[in-house]
Coordinates of C-alpha atoms in Angstrom, one line a residue:
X1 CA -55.1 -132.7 102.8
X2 CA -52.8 -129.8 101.9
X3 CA -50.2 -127.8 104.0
X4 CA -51.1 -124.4 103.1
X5 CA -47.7 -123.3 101.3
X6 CA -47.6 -119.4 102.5
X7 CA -47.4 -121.1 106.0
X8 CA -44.6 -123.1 106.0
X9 CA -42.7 -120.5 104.6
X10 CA -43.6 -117.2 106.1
X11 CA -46.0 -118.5 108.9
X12 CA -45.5 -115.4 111.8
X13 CA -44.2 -116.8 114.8
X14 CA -41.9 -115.2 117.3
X15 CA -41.5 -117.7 120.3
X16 CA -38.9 -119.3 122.1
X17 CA -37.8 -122.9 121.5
X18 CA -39.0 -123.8 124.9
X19 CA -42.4 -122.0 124.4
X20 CA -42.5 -123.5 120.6
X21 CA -42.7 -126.8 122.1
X22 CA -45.0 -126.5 124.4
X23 CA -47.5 -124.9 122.0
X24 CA -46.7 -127.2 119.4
X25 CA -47.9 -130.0 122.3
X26 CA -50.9 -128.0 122.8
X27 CA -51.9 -126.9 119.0
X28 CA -51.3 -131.1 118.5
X29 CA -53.8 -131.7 120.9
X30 CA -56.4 -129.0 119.5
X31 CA -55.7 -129.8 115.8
X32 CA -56.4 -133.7 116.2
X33 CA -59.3 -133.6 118.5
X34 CA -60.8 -130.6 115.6
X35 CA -59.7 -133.2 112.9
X36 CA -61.7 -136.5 114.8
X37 CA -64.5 -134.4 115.8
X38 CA -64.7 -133.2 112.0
X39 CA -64.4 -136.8 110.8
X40 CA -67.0 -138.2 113.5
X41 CA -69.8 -136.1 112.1
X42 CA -68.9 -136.8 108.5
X43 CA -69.3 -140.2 109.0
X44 CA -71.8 -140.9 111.7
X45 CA -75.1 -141.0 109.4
X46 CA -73.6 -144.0 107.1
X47 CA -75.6 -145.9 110.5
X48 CA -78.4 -144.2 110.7
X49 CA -80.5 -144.3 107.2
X50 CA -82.8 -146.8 108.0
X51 CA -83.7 -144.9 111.2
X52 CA -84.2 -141.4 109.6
X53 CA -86.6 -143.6 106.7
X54 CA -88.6 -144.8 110.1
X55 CA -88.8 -141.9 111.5
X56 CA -88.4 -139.3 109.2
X57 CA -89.9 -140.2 106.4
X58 CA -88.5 -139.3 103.5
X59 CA -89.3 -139.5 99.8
X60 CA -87.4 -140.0 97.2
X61 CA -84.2 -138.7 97.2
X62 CA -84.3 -136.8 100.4
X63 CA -82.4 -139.4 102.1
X64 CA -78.8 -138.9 99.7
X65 CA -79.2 -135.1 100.7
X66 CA -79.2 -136.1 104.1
X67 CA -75.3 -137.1 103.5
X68 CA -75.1 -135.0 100.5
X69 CA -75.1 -131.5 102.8
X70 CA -72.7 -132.2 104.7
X71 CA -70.4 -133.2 102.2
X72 CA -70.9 -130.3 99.9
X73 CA -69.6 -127.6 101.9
X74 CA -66.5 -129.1 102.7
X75 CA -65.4 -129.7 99.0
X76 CA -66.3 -126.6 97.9
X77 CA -64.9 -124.7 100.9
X78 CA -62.0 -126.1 102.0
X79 CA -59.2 -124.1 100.0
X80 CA -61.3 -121.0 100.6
X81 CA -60.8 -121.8 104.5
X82 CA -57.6 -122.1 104.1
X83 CA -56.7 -118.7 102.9
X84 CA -59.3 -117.4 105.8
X85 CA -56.7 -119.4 108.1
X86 CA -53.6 -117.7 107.2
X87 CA -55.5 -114.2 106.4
X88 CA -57.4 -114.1 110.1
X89 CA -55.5 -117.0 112.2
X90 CA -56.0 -120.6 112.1
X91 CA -56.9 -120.7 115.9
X92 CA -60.1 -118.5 115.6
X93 CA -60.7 -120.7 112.4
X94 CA -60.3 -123.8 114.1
X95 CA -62.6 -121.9 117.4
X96 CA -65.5 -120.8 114.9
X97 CA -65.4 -123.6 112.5
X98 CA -66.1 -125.8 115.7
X99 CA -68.8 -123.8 117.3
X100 CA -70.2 -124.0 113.7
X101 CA -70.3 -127.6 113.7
X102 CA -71.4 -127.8 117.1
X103 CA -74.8 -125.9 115.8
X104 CA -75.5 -127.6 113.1
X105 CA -75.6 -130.8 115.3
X106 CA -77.8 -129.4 117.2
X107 CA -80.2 -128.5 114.6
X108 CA -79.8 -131.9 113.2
X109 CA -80.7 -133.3 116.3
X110 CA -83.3 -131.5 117.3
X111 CA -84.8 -132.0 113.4
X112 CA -88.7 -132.4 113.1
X113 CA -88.4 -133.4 109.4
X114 CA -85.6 -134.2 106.3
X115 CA -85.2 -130.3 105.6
X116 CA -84.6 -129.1 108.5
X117 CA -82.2 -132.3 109.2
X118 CA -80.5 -131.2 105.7
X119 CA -80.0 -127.7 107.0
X120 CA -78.4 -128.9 110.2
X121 CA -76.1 -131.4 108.2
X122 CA -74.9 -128.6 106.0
X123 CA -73.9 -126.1 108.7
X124 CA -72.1 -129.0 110.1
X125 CA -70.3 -129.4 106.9
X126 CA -69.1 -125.7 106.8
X127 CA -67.7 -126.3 110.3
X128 CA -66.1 -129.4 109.2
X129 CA -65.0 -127.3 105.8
X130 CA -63.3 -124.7 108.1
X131 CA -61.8 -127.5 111.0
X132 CA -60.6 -130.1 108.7
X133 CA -57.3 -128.2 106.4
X134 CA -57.0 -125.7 109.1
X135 CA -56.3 -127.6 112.0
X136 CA -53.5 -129.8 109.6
X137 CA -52.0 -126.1 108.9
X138 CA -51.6 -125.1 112.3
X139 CA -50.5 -128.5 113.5
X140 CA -47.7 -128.7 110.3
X141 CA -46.2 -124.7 111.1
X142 CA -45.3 -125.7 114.2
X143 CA -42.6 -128.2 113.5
X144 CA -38.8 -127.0 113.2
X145 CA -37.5 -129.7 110.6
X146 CA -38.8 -132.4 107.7
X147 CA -38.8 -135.6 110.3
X148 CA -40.7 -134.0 112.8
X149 CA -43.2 -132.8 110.5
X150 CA -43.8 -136.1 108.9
X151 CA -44.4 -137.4 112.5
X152 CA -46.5 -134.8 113.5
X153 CA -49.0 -134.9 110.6
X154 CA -48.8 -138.7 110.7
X155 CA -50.5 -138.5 113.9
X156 CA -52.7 -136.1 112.5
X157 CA -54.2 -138.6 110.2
X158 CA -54.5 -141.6 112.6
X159 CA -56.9 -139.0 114.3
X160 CA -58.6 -138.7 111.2
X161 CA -58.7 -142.5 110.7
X162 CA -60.2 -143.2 114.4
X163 CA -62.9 -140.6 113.7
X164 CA -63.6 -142.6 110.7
X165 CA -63.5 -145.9 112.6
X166 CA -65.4 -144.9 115.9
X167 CA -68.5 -143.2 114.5
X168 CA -70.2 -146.2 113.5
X169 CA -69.3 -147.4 116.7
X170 CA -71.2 -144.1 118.5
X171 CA -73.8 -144.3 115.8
X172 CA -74.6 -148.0 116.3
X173 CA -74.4 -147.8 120.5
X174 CA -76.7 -143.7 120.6
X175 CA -79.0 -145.2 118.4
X176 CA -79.5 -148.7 119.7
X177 CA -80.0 -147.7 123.8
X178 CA -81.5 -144.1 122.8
X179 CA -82.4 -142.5 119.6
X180 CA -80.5 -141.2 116.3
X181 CA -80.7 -137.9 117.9
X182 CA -78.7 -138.7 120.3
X183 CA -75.8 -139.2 117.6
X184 CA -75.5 -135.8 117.0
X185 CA -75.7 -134.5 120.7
X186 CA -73.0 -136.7 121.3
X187 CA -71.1 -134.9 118.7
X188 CA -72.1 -131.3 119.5
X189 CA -70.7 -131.5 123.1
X190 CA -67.5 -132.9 121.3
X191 CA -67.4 -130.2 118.7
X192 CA -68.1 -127.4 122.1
X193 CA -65.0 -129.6 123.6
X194 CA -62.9 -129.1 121.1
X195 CA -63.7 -125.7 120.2
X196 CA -62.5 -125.1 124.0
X197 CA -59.4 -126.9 123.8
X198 CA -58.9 -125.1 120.6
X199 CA -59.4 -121.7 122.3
X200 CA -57.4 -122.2 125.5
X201 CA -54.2 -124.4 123.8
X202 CA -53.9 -123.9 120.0
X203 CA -50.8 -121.4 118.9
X204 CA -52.6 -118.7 116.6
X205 CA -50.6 -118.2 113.6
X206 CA -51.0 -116.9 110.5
X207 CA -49.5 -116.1 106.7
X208 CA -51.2 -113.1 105.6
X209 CA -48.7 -111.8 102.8
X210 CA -49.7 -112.5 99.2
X211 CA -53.2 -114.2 100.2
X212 CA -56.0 -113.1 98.5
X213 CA -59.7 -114.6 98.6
X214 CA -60.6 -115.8 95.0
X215 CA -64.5 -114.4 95.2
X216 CA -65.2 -115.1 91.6
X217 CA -63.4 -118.5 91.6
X218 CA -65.4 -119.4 94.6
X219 CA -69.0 -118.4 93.7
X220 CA -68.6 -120.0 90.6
X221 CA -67.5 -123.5 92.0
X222 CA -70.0 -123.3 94.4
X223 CA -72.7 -122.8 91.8
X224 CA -71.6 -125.1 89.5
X225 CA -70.9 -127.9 92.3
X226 CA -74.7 -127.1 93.6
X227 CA -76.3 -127.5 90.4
X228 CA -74.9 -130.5 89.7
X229 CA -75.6 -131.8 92.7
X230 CA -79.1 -131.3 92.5
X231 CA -79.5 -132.6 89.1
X232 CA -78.0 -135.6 90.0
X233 CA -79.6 -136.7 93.2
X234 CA -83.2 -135.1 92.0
X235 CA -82.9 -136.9 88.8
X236 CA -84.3 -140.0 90.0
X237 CA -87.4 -138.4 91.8
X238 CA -88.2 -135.8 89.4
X239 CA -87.2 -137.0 86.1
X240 CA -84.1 -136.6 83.8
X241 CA -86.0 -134.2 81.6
X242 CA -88.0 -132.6 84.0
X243 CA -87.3 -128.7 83.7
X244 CA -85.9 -128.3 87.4
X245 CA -83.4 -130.9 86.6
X246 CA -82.4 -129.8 82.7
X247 CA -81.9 -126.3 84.2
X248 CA -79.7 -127.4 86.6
X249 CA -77.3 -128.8 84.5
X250 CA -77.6 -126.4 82.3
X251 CA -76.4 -123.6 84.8
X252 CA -73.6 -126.3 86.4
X253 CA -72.1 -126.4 83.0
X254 CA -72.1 -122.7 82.5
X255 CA -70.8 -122.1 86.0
X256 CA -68.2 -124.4 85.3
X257 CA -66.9 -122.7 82.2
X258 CA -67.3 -119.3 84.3
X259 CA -65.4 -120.9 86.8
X260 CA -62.6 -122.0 84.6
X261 CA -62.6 -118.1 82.9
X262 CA -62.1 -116.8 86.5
X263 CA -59.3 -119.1 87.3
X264 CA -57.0 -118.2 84.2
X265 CA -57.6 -114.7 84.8
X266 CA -57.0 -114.6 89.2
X267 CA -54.1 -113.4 90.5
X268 CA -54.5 -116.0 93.3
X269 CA -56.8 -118.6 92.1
X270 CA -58.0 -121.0 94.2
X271 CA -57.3 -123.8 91.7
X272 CA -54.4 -123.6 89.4
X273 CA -55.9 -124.9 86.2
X274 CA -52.1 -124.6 84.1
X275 CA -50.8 -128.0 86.9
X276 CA -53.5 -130.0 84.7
X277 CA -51.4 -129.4 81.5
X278 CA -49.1 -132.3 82.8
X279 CA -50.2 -135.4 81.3
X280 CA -49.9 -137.8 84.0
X281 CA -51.1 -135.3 86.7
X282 CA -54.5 -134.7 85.4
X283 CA -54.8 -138.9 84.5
X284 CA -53.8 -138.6 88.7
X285 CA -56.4 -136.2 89.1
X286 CA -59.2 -138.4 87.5
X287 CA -58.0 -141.3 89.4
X288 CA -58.3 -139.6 92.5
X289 CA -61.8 -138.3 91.7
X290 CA -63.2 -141.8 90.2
X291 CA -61.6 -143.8 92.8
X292 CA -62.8 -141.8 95.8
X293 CA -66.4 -142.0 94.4
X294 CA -66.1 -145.6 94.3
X295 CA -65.0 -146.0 97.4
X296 CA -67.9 -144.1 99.4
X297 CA -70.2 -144.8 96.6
X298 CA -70.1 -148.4 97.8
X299 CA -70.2 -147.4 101.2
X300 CA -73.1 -145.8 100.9
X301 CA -74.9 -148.4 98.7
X302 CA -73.9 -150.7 101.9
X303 CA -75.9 -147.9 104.2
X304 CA -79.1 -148.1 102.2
X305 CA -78.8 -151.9 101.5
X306 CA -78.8 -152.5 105.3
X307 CA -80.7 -149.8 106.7
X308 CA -83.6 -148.6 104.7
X309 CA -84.1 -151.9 102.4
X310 CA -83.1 -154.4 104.6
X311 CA -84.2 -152.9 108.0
X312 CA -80.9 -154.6 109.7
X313 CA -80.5 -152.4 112.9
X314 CA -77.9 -149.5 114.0
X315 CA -75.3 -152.1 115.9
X316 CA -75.4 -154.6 112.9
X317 CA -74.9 -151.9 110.5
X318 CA -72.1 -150.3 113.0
X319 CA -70.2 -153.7 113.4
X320 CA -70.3 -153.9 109.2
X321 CA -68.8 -150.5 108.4
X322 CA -65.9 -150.5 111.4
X323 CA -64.8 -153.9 109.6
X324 CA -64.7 -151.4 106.7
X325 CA -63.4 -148.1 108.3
X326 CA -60.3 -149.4 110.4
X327 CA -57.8 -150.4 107.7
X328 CA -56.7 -147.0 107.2
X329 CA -55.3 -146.7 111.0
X330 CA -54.7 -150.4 110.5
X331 CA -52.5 -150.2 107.7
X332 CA -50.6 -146.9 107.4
X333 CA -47.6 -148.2 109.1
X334 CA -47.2 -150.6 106.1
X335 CA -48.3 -148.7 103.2
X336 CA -45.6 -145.9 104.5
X337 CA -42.6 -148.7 104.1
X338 CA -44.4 -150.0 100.6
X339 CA -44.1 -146.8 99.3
X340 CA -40.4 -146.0 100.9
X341 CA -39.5 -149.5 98.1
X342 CA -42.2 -149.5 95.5
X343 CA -43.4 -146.8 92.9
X344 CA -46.7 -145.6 94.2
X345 CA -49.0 -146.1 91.5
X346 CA -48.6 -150.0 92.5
X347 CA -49.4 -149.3 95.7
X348 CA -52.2 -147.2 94.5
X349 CA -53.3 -149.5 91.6
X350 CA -53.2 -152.8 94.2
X351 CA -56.1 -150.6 96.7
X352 CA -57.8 -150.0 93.7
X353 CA -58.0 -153.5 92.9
X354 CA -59.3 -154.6 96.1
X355 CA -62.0 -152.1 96.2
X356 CA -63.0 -153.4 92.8
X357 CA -63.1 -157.0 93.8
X358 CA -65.4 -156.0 96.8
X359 CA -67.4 -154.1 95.1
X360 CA -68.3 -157.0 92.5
X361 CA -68.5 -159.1 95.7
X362 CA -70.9 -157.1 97.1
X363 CA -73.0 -156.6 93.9
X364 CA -73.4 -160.5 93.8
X365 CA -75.0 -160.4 97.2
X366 CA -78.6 -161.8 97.3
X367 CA -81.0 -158.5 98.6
X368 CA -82.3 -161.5 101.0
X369 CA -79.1 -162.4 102.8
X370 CA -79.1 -160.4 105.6
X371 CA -76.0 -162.6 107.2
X372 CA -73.3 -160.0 108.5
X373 CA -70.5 -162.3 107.5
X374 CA -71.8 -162.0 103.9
X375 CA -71.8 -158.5 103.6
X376 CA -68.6 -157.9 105.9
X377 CA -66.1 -160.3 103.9
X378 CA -66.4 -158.0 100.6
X379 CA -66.2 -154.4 102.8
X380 CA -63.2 -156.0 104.9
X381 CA -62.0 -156.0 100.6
X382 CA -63.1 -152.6 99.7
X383 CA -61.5 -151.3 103.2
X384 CA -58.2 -152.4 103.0
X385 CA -58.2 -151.5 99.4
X386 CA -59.1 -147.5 100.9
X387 CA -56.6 -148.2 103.3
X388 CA -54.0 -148.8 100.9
X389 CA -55.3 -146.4 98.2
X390 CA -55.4 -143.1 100.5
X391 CA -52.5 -143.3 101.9
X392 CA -51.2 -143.4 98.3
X393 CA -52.8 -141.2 96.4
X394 CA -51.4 -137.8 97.1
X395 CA -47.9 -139.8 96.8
X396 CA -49.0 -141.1 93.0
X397 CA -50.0 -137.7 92.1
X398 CA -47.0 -135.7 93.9
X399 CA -44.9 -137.9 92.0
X400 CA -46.1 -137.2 88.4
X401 CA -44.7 -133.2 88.8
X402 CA -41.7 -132.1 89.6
X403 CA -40.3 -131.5 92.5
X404 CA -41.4 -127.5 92.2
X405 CA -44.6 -128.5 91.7
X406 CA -45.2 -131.0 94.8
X407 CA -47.2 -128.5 96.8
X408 CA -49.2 -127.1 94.0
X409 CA -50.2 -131.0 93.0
X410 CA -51.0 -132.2 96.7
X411 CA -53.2 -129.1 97.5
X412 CA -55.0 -130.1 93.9
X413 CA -55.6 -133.2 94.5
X414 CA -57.3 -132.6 98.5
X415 CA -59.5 -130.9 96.4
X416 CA -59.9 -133.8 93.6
X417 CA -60.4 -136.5 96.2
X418 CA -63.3 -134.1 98.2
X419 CA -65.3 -134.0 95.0
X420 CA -64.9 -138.0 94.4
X421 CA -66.9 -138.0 98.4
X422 CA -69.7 -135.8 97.4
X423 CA -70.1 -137.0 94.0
X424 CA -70.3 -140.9 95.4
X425 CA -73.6 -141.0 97.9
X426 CA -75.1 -138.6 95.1
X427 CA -74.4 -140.9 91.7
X428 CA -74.6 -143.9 93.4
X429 CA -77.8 -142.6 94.5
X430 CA -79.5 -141.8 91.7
X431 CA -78.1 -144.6 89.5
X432 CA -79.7 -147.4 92.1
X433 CA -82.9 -145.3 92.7
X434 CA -83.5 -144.7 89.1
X435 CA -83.1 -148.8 88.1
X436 CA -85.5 -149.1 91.3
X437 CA -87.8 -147.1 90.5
X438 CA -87.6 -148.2 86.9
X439 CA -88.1 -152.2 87.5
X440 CA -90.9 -151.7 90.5
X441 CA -92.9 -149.9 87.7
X442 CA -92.5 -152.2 85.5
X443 CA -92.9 -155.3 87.6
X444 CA -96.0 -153.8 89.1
X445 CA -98.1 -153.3 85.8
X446 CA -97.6 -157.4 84.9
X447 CA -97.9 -158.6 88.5
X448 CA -100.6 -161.0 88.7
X449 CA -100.3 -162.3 92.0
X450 CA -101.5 -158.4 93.8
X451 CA -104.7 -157.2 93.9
X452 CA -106.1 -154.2 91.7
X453 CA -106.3 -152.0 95.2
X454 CA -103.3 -153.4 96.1
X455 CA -101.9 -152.4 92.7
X456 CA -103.0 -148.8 93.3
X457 CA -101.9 -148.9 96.4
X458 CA -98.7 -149.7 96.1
X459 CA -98.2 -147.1 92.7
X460 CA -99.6 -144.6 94.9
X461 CA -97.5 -144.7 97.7
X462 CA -94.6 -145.4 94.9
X463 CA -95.4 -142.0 92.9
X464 CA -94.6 -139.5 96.0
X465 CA -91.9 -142.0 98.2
X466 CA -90.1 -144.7 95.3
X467 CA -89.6 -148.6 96.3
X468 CA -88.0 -147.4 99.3
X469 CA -91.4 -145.7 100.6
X470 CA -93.6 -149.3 99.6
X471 CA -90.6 -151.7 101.3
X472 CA -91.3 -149.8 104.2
X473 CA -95.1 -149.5 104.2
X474 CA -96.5 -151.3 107.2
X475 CA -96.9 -154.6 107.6
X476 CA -101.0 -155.5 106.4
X477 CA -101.5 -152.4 104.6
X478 CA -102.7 -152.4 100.7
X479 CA -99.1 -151.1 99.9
X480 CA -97.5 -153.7 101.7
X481 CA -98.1 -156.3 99.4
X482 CA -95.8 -155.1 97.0
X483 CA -92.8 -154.8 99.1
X484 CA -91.5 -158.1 98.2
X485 CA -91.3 -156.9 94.6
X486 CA -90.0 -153.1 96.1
X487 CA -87.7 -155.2 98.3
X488 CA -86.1 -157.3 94.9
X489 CA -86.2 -153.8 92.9
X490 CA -84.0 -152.4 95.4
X491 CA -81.8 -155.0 95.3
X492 CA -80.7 -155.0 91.9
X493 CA -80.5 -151.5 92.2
X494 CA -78.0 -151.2 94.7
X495 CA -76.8 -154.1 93.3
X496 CA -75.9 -152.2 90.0
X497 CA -74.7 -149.2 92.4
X498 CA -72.2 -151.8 93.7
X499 CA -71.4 -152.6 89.9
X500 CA -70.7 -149.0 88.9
X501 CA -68.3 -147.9 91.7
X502 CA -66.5 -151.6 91.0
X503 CA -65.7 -150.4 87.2
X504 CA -64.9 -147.6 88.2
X505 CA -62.3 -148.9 91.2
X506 CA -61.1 -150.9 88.2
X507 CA -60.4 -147.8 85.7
X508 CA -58.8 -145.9 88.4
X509 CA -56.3 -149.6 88.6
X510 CA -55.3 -149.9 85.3
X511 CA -54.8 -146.4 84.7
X512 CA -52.7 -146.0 88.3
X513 CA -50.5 -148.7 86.9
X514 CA -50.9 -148.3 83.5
X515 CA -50.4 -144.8 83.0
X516 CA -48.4 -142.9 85.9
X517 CA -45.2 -143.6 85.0
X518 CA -43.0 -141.1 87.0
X519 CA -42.5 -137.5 87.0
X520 CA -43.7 -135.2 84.1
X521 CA -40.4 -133.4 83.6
X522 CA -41.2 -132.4 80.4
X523 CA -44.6 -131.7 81.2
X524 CA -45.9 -127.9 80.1
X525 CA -46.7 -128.0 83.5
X526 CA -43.0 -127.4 84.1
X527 CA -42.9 -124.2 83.6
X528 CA -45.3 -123.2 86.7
X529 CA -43.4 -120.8 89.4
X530 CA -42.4 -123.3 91.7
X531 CA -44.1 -123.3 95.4
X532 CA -43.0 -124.6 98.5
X533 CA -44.1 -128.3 99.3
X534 CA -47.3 -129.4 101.2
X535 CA -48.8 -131.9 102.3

């Protein structure tokens, strides 16, 4: 997450010493209960998939849009948000991006089907889009000096890390003793806290001179990011050449070279295309992309292995992802003193590794072993491979640019590492539903041991809902017969999920170590203006 440069610079701010700390106190306290509140929701639903497919219903792919809305917004909003921050004030940001969350729980909660659920998830994600880089911000301009600002932000990101590491925890314990819903209550009356605390202790600040909102840039991205979104996770369900999905990628592509048009051409773009000009940057900036889609790609193959093909329930799946989730907390002290006496791409390209070997380890899994020491041993892997590997990866790419460049790269790669999130659920998605869907047809038409209306059944049911609607057909129904051969199709699909984000943990290793090799002083790249540093 990026320090919004124009703050740290010119933020306005005309207090006292004496009244500087005690705002700074308060505007702590706001920015990191914003920050775990933001995190709380973003990862909350990893727990609940097998409860919304009980209870909700869904076909298809409507259960990767449930964690696909919410993660949209925030990569495609986030650097737009932060210009709103220093144009309007980061404390009515941090207010309204709250309340915004706060009503899209709501609506989530109170959700009679997978749209309006979808809805409510993505108004959640444009409070998160608006909390998450703004309450960093007003936390960072605070701070009189270098040490105290590292300190600062470094608690900043162990609130982060305990949102990520509690809300399996409030997922597994609402939905065990009550109901999913009850999830995102629980998270609504935290987003209304914070948006409280927000109002009554944050320091309002802002940076207004020489920002400027990139419309073009950011209608574009959104566009392009949408399409391609769509395409992808309504591939499987409605066919690759099916003319909903051909036209979306069609207009992503175009929207992406519009996008790139209006970035050379802003006076304040929201991306800064010429950083990617440097060599060893933009191999940093695939890395960061690729490796973060691996990494909640195979958490998200974990959610559907557990939940809606293996019917394990909310606690079980809770316990599995905090052995996951908590490294990051877990570990920051020690990757801070690795990198202070090793390189960072080793650092980097070691997570990486780990990740990888998880992955693998996971993909080997049999789709019957529902042991939770099985399925925890390779996540405890792919955890402490995340925990090493984001704490790292802004330090890899930062260190690729000179100096000048620092803030520039950072704020680039916030953005990079967003995209890897929502692309992961989304490709992982598709890739295991499609190989599914694609082996369950097949193993239907030769199976000799069902039925002909038990056949027909089960292809019926198959047609409007996939594997995952037949594993879950109940028990003595025509359909049901089928689910053992659903239940082994779903298996090697999210087996070969696993696979995928395993090669790809692997690429973003040997290129970490392989191919960052230091700072791109002679770079093109080096002769960008130079902008202060972020974070």
């Amino acid at each position: 997450m990026s320090v919004s440069p124009t703050a740290t610079a010119h933020d306005r701010d005309s207090s006292g010493k004496g009244t500087r700390t005690r705002s700074l106190l308060g505007t702590l306290i706001a920015g990191c209960l914003a920050v775990y509140v933001a995190q709380l929701g973003t990862a909350i639903p990893a727990t609940l998939n097998g409860l919304f497919q009980s209870d909700l219903h869904p076909l298809g792919s409507q259960l990767t849009w449930i964690t696909a809305a919410f993660l949209l917004p925030i990569c495609v909003l986030e650097l737009t948000f932060g210009v709103l921050g220093d144009l309007f004030g980061r404390r009515r940001l941090l207010v309204g991006g709250a309340v915004v969350l706060a009503a899209g729980e709501v609506v989530a909660a109170s959700a009679p089907g997978v749209y309006v659920l979808c809805i409510g998830q993505a108004l959640s994600g444009i409070g998160a889009a608006a909390v998450i880089p703004t309450s960093l911000t007003a936390i960072a301009v605070r701070t009189d000096s270098t040490p105290q600002r590292a300190r600062i932000i470094a608690i900043w990101v162990t609130s982060l890390a305990v949102g990520n590491t509690t809300a399996p925890l409030l997922g597994g314990i609402t939905a065990n003793f009550g109901s999913w819903r009850w999830s995102f209550i629980v998270v609504a009356a935290l987003a209304v806290l914070s948006a409280l605390v927000s109002a009554l202790f944050c320091a309002e600040s802002n940076a207004p001179e020489h920002r400027k909102l990139d419309v073009r840039g950011q209608i574009t991205v959104a566009v392009a990011l949408v399409a391609l979104l769509y395409a992808v996770v309504q591939g499987p369900a409605d066919g690759w050449g099916s003319p909903a999905v051909v036209v979306a990628f069609v207009i992503a592509a175009v929207f992406l070279v519009l996008f790139v048009r209006a970035e050379r051409t802003a006076t304040a773009p929201l991306l800064r295309l010429d950083i990617f000009r440097n060599r060893s940057f933009a191999i940093a900036a695939i890395v960061a992309v690729v490796g973060m889609f691996a990494f909640l790609g195979a958490g998200y193959a974990t959610s559907m292995r557990m939940g809606p093909v293996q019917h394990q329930g909310p606690m079980r799946i809770a316990v599995a992802f905090l052995v996951s989730n908590c490294w990051v907390a877990v570990l920051t002290p020690l990757t801070e003193r690795m990198l202070t006496r090793l390189a960072p791409r080793w650092v980097l390209g070691f997570g990486f590794a780990l990740i990888s070997a998880g992955s693998f380890w996971a993909a080997a899994l049999p789709i019957e072993d529902t042991s939770l020491v099985s399925i925890t041993l390779p996540l405890g892997l792919i955890g402490i491979g995340f925990g090493f590997a984001a704490s790292s990866i802004t330090a890899t790419a930062v260190n690729t640019v000179p100096v000048h460049l620092a803030g520039m790269a950072s704020a680039t790669t916030s953005l990079l590492r967003d995209l890897g999130f929502a692309l992961g659920p989304a490709v992982v998605g598709a890739i295991a539903l499609s190989r599914a869907d694609s082996l369950f047809q097949t193993g239907l038409a030769h199976a000799t041991d069902l039925s002909p209306e038990a056949q027909a059944a089960a292809g019926q049911v198959a047609a409007s809902g996939g594997p995952l609607a037949v594993n879950s057909a109940p028990a003595g129904s025509p359909p049901a017969q089928a689910a053992d051969l659903a239940l082994q199709s779903l298996g090697s699909g999210y087996a070969t999920g696993y696979a995928v984000c395993g090669i790809a943990a692997l690429l973003c290793c040997l290129l970490a170590i392989g191919a960052l090799r230091g700072k791109g002083q002679d770079d093109e790249a080096t002769s960008v203006p130079a902008e202060p540093v972020a974070v």
